[in-house]
Amino acid sequence: MDYRERMPIPYEGNRFGFVYRGAIAGNADGEVNVRPISYDAYGVTVAANVYIPAGYDEAGSYAGIVVGHPNGAVKEQAAGLYGQRLAEKGFVTLVFDAVSCGESGGEPRNQDLPYLRVEDYRLGADVLSGFPGVDPARIAVLGLCGGGGYALSAAQTDKRFRAVAVVSLFNTGSVRREGFQKSQADSVLSRLH
């Protein structure tokens, strides 16, 4: 079943499948536009949207932001909203579906694969670094919820990210080790056996 069949879509008629208020419904001159793209990640196709500012000029010099979605989400939801709003402020933003999620390929489906989630951000930086008009020396990363922990991890080791931000950070690694709100912190060692 396609993920869109499971999602309530309150904004019917949106050709991009966006499900947030005020979403771009189509590209128009003089406004923020979106370009659906895809690229390769270890032999898997990643689906992404690049939001470009109004008046975008390929010969210009724009800062770029890689935006990652929360665990269990897709690029047409909250991450798309942030991508669009940041493009309204003049940034070129890349919003991707993590490997095995949404329209991106990868198996098993809909899994939170920590190593690959961190790599998703690095690949996003690769794509933005070569996108027309984006200054490779001005790339940032933004992660939402569970994607925030992965954004921080990517920024720790990839110096192309000149700035990092998270919204409603959820640290998946900590929760997997210690339980939600550290509810299983005293049993970490016994669970490792």
Protein backbone atom coordinates (compact mmCIF):
# COMPACT_ATOMS: atom_id res chain seq x y z
CA MET A 1 0.00 0.00 0.00
CA ASP A 2 1.32 3.44 -0.92
CA TYR A 3 1.96 5.61 2.17
CA ARG A 4 -0.37 8.32 0.80
CA GLU A 5 -3.28 5.87 0.94
CA ARG A 6 -2.79 5.66 4.74
CA MET A 7 -2.54 9.42 5.29
CA PRO A 8 -5.52 11.72 5.63
CA ILE A 9 -5.01 14.32 2.92
CA PRO A 10 -7.00 17.38 3.86
CA TYR A 11 -5.65 19.47 0.98
CA GLU A 12 -6.93 17.55 -2.03
CA GLY A 13 -5.80 18.69 -5.41
CA ASN A 14 -2.24 19.43 -4.31
CA ARG A 15 -0.26 18.02 -7.22
CA PHE A 16 2.79 17.50 -4.99
CA GLY A 17 0.89 15.61 -2.28
CA PHE A 18 1.68 18.21 0.41
CA VAL A 19 -0.57 17.94 3.47
CA TYR A 20 0.12 21.19 5.34
CA ARG A 21 -1.75 24.49 5.30
CA GLY A 22 -0.45 27.03 2.83
CA ALA A 23 1.42 24.41 0.82
CA ILE A 24 2.57 25.14 -2.69
CA ALA A 25 -0.08 23.71 -5.02
CA GLY A 26 1.82 24.42 -8.23
CA ASN A 27 4.85 26.32 -9.44
CA ALA A 28 4.43 29.93 -10.57
CA ASP A 29 6.81 32.67 -11.70
CA GLY A 30 7.83 35.06 -8.93
CA GLU A 31 6.93 32.65 -6.12
CA VAL A 32 8.64 29.89 -4.14
CA ASN A 33 8.75 26.81 -6.36
CA VAL A 34 9.44 23.15 -5.73
CA ARG A 35 11.41 20.76 -7.90
CA PRO A 36 10.91 17.05 -7.22
CA ILE A 37 14.24 15.26 -7.73
CA SER A 38 15.79 11.87 -7.08
CA TYR A 39 19.34 10.72 -6.53
CA ASP A 40 21.25 7.54 -5.73
CA ALA A 41 22.14 6.40 -2.21
CA TYR A 42 24.13 3.16 -2.23
CA GLY A 43 22.12 1.79 -5.13
CA VAL A 44 18.79 2.97 -3.69
CA THR A 45 16.82 5.84 -5.20
CA VAL A 46 16.11 8.71 -2.79
CA ALA A 47 13.12 10.96 -3.47
CA ALA A 48 13.43 14.61 -2.50
CA ASN A 49 11.99 18.06 -3.12
CA VAL A 50 14.12 21.14 -3.62
CA TYR A 51 12.38 24.37 -2.66
CA ILE A 52 13.74 27.43 -4.42
CA PRO A 53 13.13 31.07 -3.43
CA ALA A 54 10.98 33.47 -5.41
CA GLY A 55 13.08 35.12 -8.09
CA TYR A 56 15.61 32.26 -7.97
CA ASP A 57 18.58 32.72 -10.29
CA GLU A 58 20.81 29.73 -11.05
CA ALA A 59 23.74 32.15 -11.32
CA GLY A 60 23.04 33.50 -7.82
CA SER A 61 24.66 32.56 -4.53
CA TYR A 62 22.24 31.02 -2.04
CA ALA A 63 22.67 29.33 1.29
CA GLY A 64 21.28 25.80 1.31
CA ILE A 65 19.59 23.79 4.05
CA VAL A 66 19.13 20.02 4.19
CA VAL A 67 15.85 19.32 6.02
CA GLY A 68 15.10 15.88 7.50
CA HIS A 69 11.69 14.60 8.54
CA PRO A 70 10.66 13.08 11.88
CA ASN A 71 10.72 9.30 12.39
CA GLY A 72 7.65 7.82 10.73
CA ALA A 73 7.03 10.87 8.56
CA VAL A 74 7.63 11.83 4.94
CA LYS A 75 8.78 14.91 3.03
CA GLU A 76 5.24 16.07 2.22
CA GLN A 77 4.46 16.72 5.89
CA ALA A 78 6.22 18.93 8.50
CA ALA A 79 9.63 18.81 6.80
CA GLY A 80 8.04 20.15 3.62
CA LEU A 81 6.46 22.99 5.56
CA TYR A 82 9.87 23.97 6.98
CA GLY A 83 11.46 23.63 3.55
CA GLN A 84 8.87 25.91 2.01
CA ARG A 85 9.00 28.53 4.77
CA LEU A 86 12.82 28.65 4.65
CA ALA A 87 12.69 29.09 0.86
CA GLU A 88 10.35 32.02 1.49
CA LYS A 89 13.24 33.53 3.50
CA GLY A 90 15.65 33.09 0.57
CA PHE A 91 17.23 29.68 1.22
CA VAL A 92 17.41 26.77 -1.21
CA THR A 93 16.17 23.78 0.79
CA LEU A 94 16.35 20.06 0.11
CA VAL A 95 13.71 17.94 1.87
CA PHE A 96 14.19 14.19 1.44
CA ASP A 97 12.38 10.97 2.21
CA ALA A 98 14.81 8.90 4.27
CA VAL A 99 15.98 5.62 2.75
CA SER A 100 13.18 3.02 3.12
CA CYS A 101 10.56 5.74 3.79
CA GLY A 102 7.97 7.48 1.63
CA GLU A 103 8.87 7.52 -2.05
CA SER A 104 12.52 6.57 -1.47
CA GLY A 105 13.61 3.02 -2.13
CA GLY A 106 15.11 0.64 0.38
CA GLU A 107 14.17 -2.41 2.39
CA PRO A 108 12.86 -3.17 4.89
CA ARG A 109 10.21 -0.49 4.37
CA ASN A 110 9.41 2.24 6.89
CA GLN A 111 12.29 1.42 9.20
CA ASP A 112 14.30 3.83 11.28
CA LEU A 113 17.83 2.79 10.28
CA PRO A 114 20.18 5.05 12.31
CA TYR A 115 23.32 4.66 10.19
CA LEU A 116 21.41 5.35 6.98
CA ARG A 117 19.47 8.28 8.49
CA VAL A 118 22.77 10.04 9.27
CA GLU A 119 24.03 9.25 5.77
CA ASP A 120 20.80 10.67 4.31
CA TYR A 121 21.85 14.12 5.58
CA ARG A 122 25.36 13.78 4.14
CA LEU A 123 23.95 12.78 0.77
CA GLY A 124 21.65 15.80 0.95
CA ALA A 125 24.74 17.98 1.39
CA ASP A 126 26.29 16.30 -1.66
CA VAL A 127 23.22 17.15 -3.73
CA LEU A 128 22.91 20.75 -2.49
CA SER A 129 26.64 21.35 -2.99
CA GLY A 130 26.15 20.70 -6.70
CA PHE A 131 22.76 22.40 -7.07
CA PRO A 132 22.87 25.49 -9.33
CA GLY A 133 23.18 28.68 -7.32
CA VAL A 134 23.90 27.05 -3.96
CA ASP A 135 27.13 28.15 -2.28
CA PRO A 136 28.76 24.92 -0.98
CA ALA A 137 30.38 26.94 1.82
CA ARG A 138 26.95 27.92 3.17
CA ILE A 139 25.08 24.69 3.83
CA ALA A 140 23.15 24.03 7.04
CA VAL A 141 21.15 21.11 8.38
CA LEU A 142 17.74 21.07 10.09
CA GLY A 143 16.26 17.97 11.68
CA LEU A 144 12.75 17.58 13.02
CA CYS A 145 11.91 15.38 16.03
CA GLY A 146 13.67 12.00 15.57
CA GLY A 147 15.42 13.43 12.51
CA GLY A 148 16.96 16.03 14.83
CA GLY A 149 19.22 13.51 16.54
CA TYR A 150 20.45 12.30 13.17
CA ALA A 151 21.00 15.88 12.00
CA LEU A 152 23.19 16.53 15.06
CA SER A 153 25.15 13.35 14.43
CA ALA A 154 25.70 14.26 10.77
CA ALA A 155 26.82 17.78 11.71
CA GLN A 156 29.37 16.42 14.19
CA THR A 157 31.28 14.63 11.46
CA ASP A 158 30.49 16.51 8.25
CA LYS A 159 32.15 19.92 8.26
CA ARG A 160 30.17 21.08 5.23
CA PHE A 161 27.32 21.82 7.64
CA ARG A 162 28.08 25.36 8.77
CA ALA A 163 25.04 25.51 11.03
CA VAL A 164 22.72 22.99 12.64
CA ALA A 165 19.22 23.35 14.07
CA VAL A 166 16.67 20.95 15.46
CA VAL A 167 12.97 21.27 16.23
CA SER A 168 11.35 19.16 18.96
CA LEU A 169 14.43 16.96 19.28
CA PHE A 170 13.86 13.29 20.00
CA ASN A 171 17.07 11.35 20.62
CA THR A 172 16.38 7.92 19.16
CA GLY A 173 19.71 6.47 20.32
CA SER A 174 19.12 7.44 23.93
CA VAL A 175 15.58 6.08 23.89
CA ARG A 176 16.74 2.78 22.38
CA ARG A 177 19.43 2.41 25.05
CA GLU A 178 17.69 3.77 28.15
CA GLY A 179 13.97 3.65 27.33
CA PHE A 180 11.58 6.57 27.00
CA GLN A 181 12.36 9.19 29.67
CA LYS A 182 15.13 6.83 30.91
CA SER A 183 12.51 4.32 32.11
CA GLN A 184 14.88 1.39 31.44
CA ALA A 185 18.22 3.02 32.26
CA ASP A 186 18.89 0.61 35.13
CA SER A 187 18.54 -2.45 32.87
CA VAL A 188 20.84 -1.46 29.99
CA LEU A 189 23.57 -3.96 30.87
CA SER A 190 21.19 -6.88 31.42
CA ARG A 191 19.54 -6.23 28.04
CA LEU A 192 22.92 -6.40 26.27
CA HIS A 193 23.43 -10.07 27.16
